PDB file of C-alpha atoms and ligand atoms in Angstrom:
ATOM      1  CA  UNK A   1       0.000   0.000   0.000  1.00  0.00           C
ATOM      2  CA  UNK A   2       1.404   3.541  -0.844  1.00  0.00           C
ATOM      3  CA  UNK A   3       2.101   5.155   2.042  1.00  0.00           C
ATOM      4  CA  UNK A   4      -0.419   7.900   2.815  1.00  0.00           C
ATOM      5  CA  UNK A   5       0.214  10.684   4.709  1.00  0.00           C
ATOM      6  CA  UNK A   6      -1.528  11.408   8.149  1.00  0.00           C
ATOM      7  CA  UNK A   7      -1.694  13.838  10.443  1.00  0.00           C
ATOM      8  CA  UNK A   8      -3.003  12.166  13.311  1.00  0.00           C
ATOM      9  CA  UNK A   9      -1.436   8.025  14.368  1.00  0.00           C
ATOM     10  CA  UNK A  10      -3.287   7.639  16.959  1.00  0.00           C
ATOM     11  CA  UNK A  11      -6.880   8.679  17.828  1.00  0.00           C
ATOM     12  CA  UNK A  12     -10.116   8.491  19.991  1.00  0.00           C
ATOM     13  CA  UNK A  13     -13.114   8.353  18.049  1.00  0.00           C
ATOM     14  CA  UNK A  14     -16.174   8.943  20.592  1.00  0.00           C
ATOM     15  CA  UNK A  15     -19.621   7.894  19.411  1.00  0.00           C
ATOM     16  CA  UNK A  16     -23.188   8.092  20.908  1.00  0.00           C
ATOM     17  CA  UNK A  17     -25.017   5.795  22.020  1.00  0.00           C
ATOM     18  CA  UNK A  18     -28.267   6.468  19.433  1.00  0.00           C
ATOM     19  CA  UNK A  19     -25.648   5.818  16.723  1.00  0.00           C
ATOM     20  CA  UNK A  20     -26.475   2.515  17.336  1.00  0.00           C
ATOM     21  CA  UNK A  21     -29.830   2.196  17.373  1.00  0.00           C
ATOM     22  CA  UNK A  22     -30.606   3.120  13.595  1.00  0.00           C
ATOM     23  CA  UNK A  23     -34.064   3.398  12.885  1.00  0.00           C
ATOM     24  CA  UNK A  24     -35.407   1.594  15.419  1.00  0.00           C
ATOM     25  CA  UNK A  25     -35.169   5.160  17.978  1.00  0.00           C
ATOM     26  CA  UNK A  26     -34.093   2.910  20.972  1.00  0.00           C
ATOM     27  CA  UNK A  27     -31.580  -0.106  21.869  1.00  0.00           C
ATOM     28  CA  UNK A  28     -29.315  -1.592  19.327  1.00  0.00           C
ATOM     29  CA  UNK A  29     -29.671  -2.344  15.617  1.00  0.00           C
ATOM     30  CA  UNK A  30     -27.381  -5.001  14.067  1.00  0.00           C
ATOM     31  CA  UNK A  31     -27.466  -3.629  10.848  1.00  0.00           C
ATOM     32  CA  UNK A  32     -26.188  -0.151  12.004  1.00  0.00           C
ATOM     33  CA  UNK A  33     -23.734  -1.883  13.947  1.00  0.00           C
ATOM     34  CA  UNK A  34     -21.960  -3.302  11.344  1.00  0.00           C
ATOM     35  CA  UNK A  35     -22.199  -0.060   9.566  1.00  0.00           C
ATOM     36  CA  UNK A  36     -20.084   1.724  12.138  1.00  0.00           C
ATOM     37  CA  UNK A  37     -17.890  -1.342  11.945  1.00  0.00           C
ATOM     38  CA  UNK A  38     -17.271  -0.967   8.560  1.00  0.00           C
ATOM     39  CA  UNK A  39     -16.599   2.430   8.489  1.00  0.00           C
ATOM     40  CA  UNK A  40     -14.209   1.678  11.535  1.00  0.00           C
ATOM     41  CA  UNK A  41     -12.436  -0.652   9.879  1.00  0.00           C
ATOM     42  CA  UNK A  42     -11.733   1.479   6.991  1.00  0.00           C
ATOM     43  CA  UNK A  43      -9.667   4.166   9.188  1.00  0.00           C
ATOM     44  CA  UNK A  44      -8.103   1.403  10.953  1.00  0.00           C
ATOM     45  CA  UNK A  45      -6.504  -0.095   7.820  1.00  0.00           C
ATOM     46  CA  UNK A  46      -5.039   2.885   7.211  1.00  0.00           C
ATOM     47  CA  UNK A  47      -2.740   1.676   9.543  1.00  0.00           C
ATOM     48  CA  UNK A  48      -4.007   4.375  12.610  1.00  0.00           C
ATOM     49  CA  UNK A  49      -4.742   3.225  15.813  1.00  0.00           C
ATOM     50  CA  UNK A  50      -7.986   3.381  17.540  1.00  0.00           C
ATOM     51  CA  UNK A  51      -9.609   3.884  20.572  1.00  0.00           C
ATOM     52  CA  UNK A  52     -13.414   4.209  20.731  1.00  0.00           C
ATOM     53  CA  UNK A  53     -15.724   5.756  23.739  1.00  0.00           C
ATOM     54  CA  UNK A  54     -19.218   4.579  23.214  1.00  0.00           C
ATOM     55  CA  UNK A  55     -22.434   6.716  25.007  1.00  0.00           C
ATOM     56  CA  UNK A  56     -25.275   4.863  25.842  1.00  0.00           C
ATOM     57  CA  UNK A  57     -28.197   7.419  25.212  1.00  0.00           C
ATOM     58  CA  UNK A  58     -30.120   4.321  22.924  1.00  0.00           C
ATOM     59  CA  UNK A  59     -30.359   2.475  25.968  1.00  0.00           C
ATOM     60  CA  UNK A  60     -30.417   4.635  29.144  1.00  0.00           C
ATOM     61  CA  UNK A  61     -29.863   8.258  29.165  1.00  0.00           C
ATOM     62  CA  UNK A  62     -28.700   9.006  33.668  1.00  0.00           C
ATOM     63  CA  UNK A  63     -28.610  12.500  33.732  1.00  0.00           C
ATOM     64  CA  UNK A  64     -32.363  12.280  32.127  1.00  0.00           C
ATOM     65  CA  UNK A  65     -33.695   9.535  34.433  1.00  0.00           C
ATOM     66  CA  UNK A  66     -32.158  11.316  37.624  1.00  0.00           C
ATOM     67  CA  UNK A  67     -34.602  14.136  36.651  1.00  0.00           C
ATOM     68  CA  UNK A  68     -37.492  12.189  36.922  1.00  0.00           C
ATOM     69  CA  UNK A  69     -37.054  10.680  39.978  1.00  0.00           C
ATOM     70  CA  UNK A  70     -34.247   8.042  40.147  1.00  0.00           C
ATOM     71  CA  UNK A  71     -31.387   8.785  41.965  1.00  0.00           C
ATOM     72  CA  UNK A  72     -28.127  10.756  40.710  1.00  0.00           C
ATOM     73  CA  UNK A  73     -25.627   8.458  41.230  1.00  0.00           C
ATOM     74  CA  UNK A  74     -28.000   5.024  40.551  1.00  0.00           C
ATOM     75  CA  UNK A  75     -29.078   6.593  37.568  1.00  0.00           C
ATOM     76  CA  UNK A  76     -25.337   7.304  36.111  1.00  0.00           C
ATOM     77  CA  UNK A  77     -23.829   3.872  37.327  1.00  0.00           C
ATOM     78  CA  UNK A  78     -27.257   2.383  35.206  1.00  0.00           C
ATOM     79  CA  UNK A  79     -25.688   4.451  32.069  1.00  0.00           C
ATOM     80  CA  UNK A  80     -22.580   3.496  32.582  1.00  0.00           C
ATOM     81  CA  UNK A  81     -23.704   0.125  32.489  1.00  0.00           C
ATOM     82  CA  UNK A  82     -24.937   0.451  29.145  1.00  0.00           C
ATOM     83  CA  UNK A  83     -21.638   2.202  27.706  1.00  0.00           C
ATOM     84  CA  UNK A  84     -20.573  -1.821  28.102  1.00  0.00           C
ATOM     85  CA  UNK A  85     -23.670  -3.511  26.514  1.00  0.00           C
ATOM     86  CA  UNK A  86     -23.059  -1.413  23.294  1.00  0.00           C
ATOM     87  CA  UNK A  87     -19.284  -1.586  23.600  1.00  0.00           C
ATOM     88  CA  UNK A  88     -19.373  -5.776  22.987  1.00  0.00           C
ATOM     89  CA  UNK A  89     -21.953  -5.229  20.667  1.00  0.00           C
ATOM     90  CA  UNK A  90     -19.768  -2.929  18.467  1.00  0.00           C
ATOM     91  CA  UNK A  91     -16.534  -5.536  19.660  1.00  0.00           C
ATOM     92  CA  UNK A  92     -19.315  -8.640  17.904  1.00  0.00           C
ATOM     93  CA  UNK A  93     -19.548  -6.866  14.619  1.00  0.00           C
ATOM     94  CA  UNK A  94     -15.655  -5.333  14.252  1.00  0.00           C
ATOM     95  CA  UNK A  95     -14.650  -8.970  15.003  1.00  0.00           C
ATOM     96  CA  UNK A  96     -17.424 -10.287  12.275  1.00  0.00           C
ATOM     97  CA  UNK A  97     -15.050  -8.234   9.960  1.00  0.00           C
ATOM     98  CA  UNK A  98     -12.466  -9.565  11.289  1.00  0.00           C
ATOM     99  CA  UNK A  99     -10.651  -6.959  12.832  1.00  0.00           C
ATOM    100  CA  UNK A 100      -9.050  -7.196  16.486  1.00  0.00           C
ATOM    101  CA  UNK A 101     -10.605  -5.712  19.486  1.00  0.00           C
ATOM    102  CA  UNK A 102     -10.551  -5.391  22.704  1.00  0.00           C
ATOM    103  CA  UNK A 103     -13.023  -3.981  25.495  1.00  0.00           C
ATOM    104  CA  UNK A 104     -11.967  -2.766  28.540  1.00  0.00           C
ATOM    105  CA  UNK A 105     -13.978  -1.241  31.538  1.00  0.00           C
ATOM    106  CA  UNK A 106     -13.522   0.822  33.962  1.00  0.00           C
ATOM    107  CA  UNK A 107     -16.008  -1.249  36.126  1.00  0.00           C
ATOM    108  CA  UNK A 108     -15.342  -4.492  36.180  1.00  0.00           C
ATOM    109  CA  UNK A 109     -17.065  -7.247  34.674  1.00  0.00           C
ATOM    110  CA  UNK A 110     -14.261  -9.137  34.389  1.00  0.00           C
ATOM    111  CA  UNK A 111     -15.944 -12.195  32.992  1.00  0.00           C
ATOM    112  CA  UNK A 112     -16.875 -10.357  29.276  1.00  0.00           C
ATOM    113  CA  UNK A 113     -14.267  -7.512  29.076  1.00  0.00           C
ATOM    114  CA  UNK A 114     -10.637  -6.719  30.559  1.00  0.00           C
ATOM    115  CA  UNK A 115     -10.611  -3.695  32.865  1.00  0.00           C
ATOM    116  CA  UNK A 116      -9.357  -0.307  31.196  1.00  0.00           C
ATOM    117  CA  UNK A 117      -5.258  -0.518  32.684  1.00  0.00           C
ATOM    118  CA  UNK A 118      -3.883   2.512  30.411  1.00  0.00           C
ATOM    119  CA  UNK A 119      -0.731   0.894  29.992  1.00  0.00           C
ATOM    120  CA  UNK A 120      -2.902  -2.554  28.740  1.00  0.00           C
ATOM    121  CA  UNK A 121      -4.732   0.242  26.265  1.00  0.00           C
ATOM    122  CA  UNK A 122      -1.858   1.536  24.768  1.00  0.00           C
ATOM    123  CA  UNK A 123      -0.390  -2.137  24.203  1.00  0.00           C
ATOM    124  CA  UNK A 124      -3.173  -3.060  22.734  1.00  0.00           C
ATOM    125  CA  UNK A 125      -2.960  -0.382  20.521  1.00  0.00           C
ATOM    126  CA  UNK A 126       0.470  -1.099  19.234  1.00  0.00           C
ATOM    127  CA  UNK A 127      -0.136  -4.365  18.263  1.00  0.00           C
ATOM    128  CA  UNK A 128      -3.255  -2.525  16.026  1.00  0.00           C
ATOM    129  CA  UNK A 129      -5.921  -3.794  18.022  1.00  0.00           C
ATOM    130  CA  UNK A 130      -9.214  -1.636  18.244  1.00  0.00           C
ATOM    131  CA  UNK A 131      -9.870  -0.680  21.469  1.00  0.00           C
ATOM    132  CA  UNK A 132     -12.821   0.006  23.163  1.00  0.00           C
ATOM    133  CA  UNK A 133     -13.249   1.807  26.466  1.00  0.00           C
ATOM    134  CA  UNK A 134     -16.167   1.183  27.845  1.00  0.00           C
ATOM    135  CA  UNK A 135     -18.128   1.640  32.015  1.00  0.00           C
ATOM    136  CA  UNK A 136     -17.518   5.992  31.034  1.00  0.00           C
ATOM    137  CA  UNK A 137     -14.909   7.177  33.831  1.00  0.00           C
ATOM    138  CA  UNK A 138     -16.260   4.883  36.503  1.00  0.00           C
ATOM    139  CA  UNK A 139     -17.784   7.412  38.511  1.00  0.00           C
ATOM    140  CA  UNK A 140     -21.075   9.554  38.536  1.00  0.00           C
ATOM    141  CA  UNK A 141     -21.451  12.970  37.393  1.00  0.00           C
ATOM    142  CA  UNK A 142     -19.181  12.455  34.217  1.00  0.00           C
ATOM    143  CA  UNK A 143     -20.777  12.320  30.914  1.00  0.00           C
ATOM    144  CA  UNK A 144     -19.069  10.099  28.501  1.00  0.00           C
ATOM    145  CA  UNK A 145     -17.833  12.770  26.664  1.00  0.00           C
ATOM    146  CA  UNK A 146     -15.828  14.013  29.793  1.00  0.00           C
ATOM    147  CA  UNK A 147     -14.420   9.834  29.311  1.00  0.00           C
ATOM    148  CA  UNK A 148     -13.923  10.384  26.193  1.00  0.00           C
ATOM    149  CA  UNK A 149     -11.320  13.225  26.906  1.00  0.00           C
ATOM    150  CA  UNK A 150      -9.732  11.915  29.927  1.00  0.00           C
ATOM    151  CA  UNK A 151      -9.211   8.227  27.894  1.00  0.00           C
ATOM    152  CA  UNK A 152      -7.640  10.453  24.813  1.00  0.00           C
ATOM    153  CA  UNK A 153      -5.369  12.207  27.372  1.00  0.00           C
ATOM    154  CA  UNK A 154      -4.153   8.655  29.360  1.00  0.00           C
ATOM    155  CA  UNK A 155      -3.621   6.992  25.958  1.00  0.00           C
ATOM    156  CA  UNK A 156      -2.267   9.847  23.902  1.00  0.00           C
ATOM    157  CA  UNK A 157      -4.312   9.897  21.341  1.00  0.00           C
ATOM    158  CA  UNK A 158      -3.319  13.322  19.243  1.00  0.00           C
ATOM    159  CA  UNK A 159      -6.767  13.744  18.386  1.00  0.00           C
ATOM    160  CA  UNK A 160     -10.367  12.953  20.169  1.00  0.00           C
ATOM    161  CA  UNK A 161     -13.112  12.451  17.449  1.00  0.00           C
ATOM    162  CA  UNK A 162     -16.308  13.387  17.987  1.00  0.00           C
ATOM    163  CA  UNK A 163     -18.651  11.580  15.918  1.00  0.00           C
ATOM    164  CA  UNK A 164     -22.267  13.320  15.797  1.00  0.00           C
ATOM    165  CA  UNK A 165     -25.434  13.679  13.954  1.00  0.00           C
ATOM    166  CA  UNK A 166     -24.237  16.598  12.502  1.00  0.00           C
ATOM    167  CA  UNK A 167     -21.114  17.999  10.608  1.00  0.00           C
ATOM    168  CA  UNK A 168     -19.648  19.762  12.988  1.00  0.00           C
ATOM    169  CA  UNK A 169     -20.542  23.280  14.842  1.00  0.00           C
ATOM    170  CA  UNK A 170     -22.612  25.708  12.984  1.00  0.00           C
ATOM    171  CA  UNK A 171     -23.695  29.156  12.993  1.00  0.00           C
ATOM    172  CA  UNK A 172     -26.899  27.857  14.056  1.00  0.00           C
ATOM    173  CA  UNK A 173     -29.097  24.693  13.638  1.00  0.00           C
ATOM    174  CA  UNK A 174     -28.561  23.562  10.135  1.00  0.00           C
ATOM    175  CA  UNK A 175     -31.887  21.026  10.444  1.00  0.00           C
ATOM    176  CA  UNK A 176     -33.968  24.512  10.752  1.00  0.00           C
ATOM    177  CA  UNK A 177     -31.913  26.936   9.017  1.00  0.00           C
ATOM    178  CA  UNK A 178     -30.414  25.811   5.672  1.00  0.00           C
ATOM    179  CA  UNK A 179     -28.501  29.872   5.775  1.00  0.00           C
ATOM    180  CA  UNK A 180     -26.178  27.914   8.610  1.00  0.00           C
ATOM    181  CA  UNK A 181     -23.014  27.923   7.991  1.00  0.00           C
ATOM    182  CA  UNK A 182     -20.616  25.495   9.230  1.00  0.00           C
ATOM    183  CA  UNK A 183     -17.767  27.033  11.396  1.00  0.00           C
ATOM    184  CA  UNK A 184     -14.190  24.883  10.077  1.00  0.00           C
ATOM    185  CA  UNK A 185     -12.634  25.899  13.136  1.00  0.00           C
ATOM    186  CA  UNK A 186     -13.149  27.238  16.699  1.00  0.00           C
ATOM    187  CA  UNK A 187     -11.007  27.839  19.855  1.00  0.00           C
ATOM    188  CA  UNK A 188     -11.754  26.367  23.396  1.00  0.00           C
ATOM    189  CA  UNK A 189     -12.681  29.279  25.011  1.00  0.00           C
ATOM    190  CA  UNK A 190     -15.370  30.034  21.812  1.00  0.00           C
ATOM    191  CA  UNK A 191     -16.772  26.834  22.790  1.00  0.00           C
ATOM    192  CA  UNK A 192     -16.993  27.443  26.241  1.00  0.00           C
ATOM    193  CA  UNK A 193     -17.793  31.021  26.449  1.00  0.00           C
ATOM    194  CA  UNK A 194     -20.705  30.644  24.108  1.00  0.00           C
ATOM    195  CA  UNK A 195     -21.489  27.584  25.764  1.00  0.00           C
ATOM    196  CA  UNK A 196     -22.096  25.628  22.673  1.00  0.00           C
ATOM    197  CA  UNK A 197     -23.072  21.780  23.053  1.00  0.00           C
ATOM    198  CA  UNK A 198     -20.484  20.765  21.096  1.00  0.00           C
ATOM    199  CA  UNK A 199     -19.266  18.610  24.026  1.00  0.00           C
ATOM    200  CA  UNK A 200     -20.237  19.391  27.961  1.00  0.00           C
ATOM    201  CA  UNK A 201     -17.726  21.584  29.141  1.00  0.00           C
ATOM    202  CA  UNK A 202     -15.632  19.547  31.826  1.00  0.00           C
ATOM    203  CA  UNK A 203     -14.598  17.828  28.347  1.00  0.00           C
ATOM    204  CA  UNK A 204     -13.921  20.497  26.663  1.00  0.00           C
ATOM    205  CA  UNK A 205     -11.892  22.018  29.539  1.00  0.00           C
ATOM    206  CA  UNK A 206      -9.827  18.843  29.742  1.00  0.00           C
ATOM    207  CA  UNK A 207      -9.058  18.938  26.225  1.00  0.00           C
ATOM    208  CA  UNK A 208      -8.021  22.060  26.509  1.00  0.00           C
ATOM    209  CA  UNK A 209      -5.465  21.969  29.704  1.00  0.00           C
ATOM    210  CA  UNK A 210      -3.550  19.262  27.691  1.00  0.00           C
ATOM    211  CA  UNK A 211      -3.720  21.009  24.465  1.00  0.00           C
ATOM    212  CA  UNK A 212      -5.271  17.837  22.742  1.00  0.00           C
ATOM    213  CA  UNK A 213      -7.358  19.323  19.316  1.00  0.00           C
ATOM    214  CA  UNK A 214     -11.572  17.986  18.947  1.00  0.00           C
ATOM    215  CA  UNK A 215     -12.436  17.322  15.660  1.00  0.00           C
ATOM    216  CA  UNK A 216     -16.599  17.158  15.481  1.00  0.00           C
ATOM    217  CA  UNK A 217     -17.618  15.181  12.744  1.00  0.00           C
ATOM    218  CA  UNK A 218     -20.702  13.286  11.229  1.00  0.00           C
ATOM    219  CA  UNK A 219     -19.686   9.703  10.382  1.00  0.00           C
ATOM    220  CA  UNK A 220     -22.450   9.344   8.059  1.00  0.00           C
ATOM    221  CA  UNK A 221     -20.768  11.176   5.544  1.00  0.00           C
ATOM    222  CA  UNK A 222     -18.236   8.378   3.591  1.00  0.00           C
ATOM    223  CA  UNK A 223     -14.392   8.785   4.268  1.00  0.00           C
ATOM    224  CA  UNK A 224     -15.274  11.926   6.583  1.00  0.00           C
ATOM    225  CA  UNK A 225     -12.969  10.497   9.395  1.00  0.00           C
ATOM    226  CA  UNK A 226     -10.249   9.428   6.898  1.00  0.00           C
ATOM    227  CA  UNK A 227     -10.050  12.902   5.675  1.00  0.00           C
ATOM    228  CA  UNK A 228      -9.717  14.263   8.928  1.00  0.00           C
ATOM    229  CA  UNK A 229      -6.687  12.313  10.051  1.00  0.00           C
ATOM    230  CA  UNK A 230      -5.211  13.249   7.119  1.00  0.00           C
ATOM    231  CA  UNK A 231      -5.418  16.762   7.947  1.00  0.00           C
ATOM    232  CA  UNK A 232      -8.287  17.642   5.413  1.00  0.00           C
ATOM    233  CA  UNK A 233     -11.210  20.387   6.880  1.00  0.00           C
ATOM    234  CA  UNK A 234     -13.803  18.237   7.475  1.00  0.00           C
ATOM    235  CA  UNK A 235     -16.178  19.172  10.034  1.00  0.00           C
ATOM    236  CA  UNK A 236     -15.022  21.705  12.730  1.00  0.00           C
ATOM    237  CA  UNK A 237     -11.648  21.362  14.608  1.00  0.00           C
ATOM    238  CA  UNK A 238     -11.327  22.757  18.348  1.00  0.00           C
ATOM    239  CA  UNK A 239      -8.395  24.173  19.050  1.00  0.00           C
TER     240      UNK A 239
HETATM  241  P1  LIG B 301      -1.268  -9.511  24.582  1.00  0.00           P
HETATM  242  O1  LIG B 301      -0.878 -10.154  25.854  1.00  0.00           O
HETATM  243  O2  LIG B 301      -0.791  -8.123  24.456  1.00  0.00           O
HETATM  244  O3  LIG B 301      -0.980 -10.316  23.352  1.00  0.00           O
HETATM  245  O4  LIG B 301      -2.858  -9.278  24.616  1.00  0.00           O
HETATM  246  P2  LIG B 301      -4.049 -10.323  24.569  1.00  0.00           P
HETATM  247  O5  LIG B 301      -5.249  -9.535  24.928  1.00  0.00           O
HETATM  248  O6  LIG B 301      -4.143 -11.083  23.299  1.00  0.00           O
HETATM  249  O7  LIG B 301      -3.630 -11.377  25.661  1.00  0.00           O
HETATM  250  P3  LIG B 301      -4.298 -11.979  26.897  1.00  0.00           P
HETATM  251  O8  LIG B 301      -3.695 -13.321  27.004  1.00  0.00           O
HETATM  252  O9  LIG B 301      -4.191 -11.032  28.030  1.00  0.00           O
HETATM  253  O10 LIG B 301      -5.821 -12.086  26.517  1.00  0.00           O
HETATM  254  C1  LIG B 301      -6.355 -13.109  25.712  1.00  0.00           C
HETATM  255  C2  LIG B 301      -7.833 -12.882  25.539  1.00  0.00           C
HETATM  256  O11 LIG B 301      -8.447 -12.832  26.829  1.00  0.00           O
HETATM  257  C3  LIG B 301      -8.180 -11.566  24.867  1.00  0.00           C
HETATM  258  O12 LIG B 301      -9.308 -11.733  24.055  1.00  0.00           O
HETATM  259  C4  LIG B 301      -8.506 -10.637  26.005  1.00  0.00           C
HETATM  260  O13 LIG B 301      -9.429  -9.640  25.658  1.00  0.00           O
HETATM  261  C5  LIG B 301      -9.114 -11.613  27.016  1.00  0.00           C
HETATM  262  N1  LIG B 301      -8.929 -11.141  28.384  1.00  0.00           N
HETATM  263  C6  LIG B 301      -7.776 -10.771  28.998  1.00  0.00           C
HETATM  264  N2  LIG B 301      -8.001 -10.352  30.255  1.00  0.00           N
HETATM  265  C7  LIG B 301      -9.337 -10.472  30.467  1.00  0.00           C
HETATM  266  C8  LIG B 301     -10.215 -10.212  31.558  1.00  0.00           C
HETATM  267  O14 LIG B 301      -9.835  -9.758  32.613  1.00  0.00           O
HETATM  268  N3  LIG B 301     -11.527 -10.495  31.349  1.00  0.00           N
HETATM  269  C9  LIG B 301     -11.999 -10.969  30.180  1.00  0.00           C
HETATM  270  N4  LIG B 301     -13.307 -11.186  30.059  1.00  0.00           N
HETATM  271  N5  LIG B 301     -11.222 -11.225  29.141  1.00  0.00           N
HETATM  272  C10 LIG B 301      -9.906 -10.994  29.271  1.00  0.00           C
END
């Protein structure tokens, strides 16, 4: 293969949960499963290595629960929970293709997944395995995004992908308002200041303190992650 030039080796790719449940508006769908595989598979034989942070909004959304009654911290262990359902569901169809992977967990379940062990991550990753971190940080009160960022800090990745319905951050919603314009690139503070739900901002803020770029991206658009690690503008890059 000719060698192809990238700008980013290593990288965190987060995805919702509701990526995975298709059409059906709840749980998981096979068929979008092995989508996301597929498209998964094609960045990882470009030789990069990946890490992937699943949400689990298909299946139980805590901070939403919590508001209706359930308590805080029972309500984000029970998402948390469901970060590891969907992550051996993704592991199933990435294997079906035949590509390593590994889950690990930052609560244990020991018998179906290893527990996350950074140094175990980053091994894992060197010998081109796909890894995915599931069980969010282990505590309450963190979104998965926030995991996202702190697991593309321990494993340094040089780039966290955030994979969302839409193409990145625009001037306003581009579902109501086809004048929006898609902003190609943005600065921390923008984010924060303007409080934009790109990502919450305890993410955002730990991206930031360790200088490590965002790149917010829709992977239904074909090769849209590809062109990103090779430096192309896709999306919107937060910097
Ligand atoms: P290397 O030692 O780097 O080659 O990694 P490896 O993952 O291939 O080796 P290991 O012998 O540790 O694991 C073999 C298989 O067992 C892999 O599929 C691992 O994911 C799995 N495995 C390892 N530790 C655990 C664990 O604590 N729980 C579960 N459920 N599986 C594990």
């Amino acid at each position: 293969m000719a060698k192809m030039r990238l700008k980013y080796k290593r990288i965190l790719l987060k995805l919702s949960g509701e990526a995975l449940q298709g059409k059906r508006g709840f749980g998981i769908d096979p068929v979008e499963v092995r989508d996301i595989a597929k498209r998964i598979k094609k960045v990882h034989n470009l030789g990069i290595e990946i890490a992937v942070v699943i949400g689990a909004g298909n299946i139980y959304r805590g901070g939403h629960e919590s508001k209706k009654g359930i308590d805080r911290i029972t309500a984000d262990y029970m998402g948390m929970l469901a970060t590891i359902l969907n992550a051996v569901a993704l592991q199933d169809a990435l294997e079906k293709l035949n590509t390593p992977t590994r889950v690990l967990t930052a609560i244990e379940v020991k018998e179906i997944a290893e527990p996350f062990i950074k140094r175990r991550a980053v091994r894992h990753l060197e010998k081109g395995r796909i890894v995915i971190i599931a069980g969010g940080t282990g505590n309450p009160y963190f979104t998965t995004d926030t995991a996202a960022a702190l697991r593309a800090n321990e494993i340094g990745a040089q780039v966290l992908v955030k994979a969302t319905k839409v193409n990145g951050v625009y001037t306003s919603d581009p579902v109501k308002n086809k004048n929006a314009k898609r902003l190609s690139k943005l600065s921390y503070l923008e984010v924060i200041k303007n409080k934009l739900k790109v990502m919450d901002l305890t993410a955002v803020s730990l991206c930031m303190e360790n200088d490590l770029p965002i790149i917010v991206l829709s992977m239904k658009i074909p090769g849209n992650i590809a062109n990103a690690v090779k430096g192309k503008n896709v999306g919107t890059i937060i910097s």
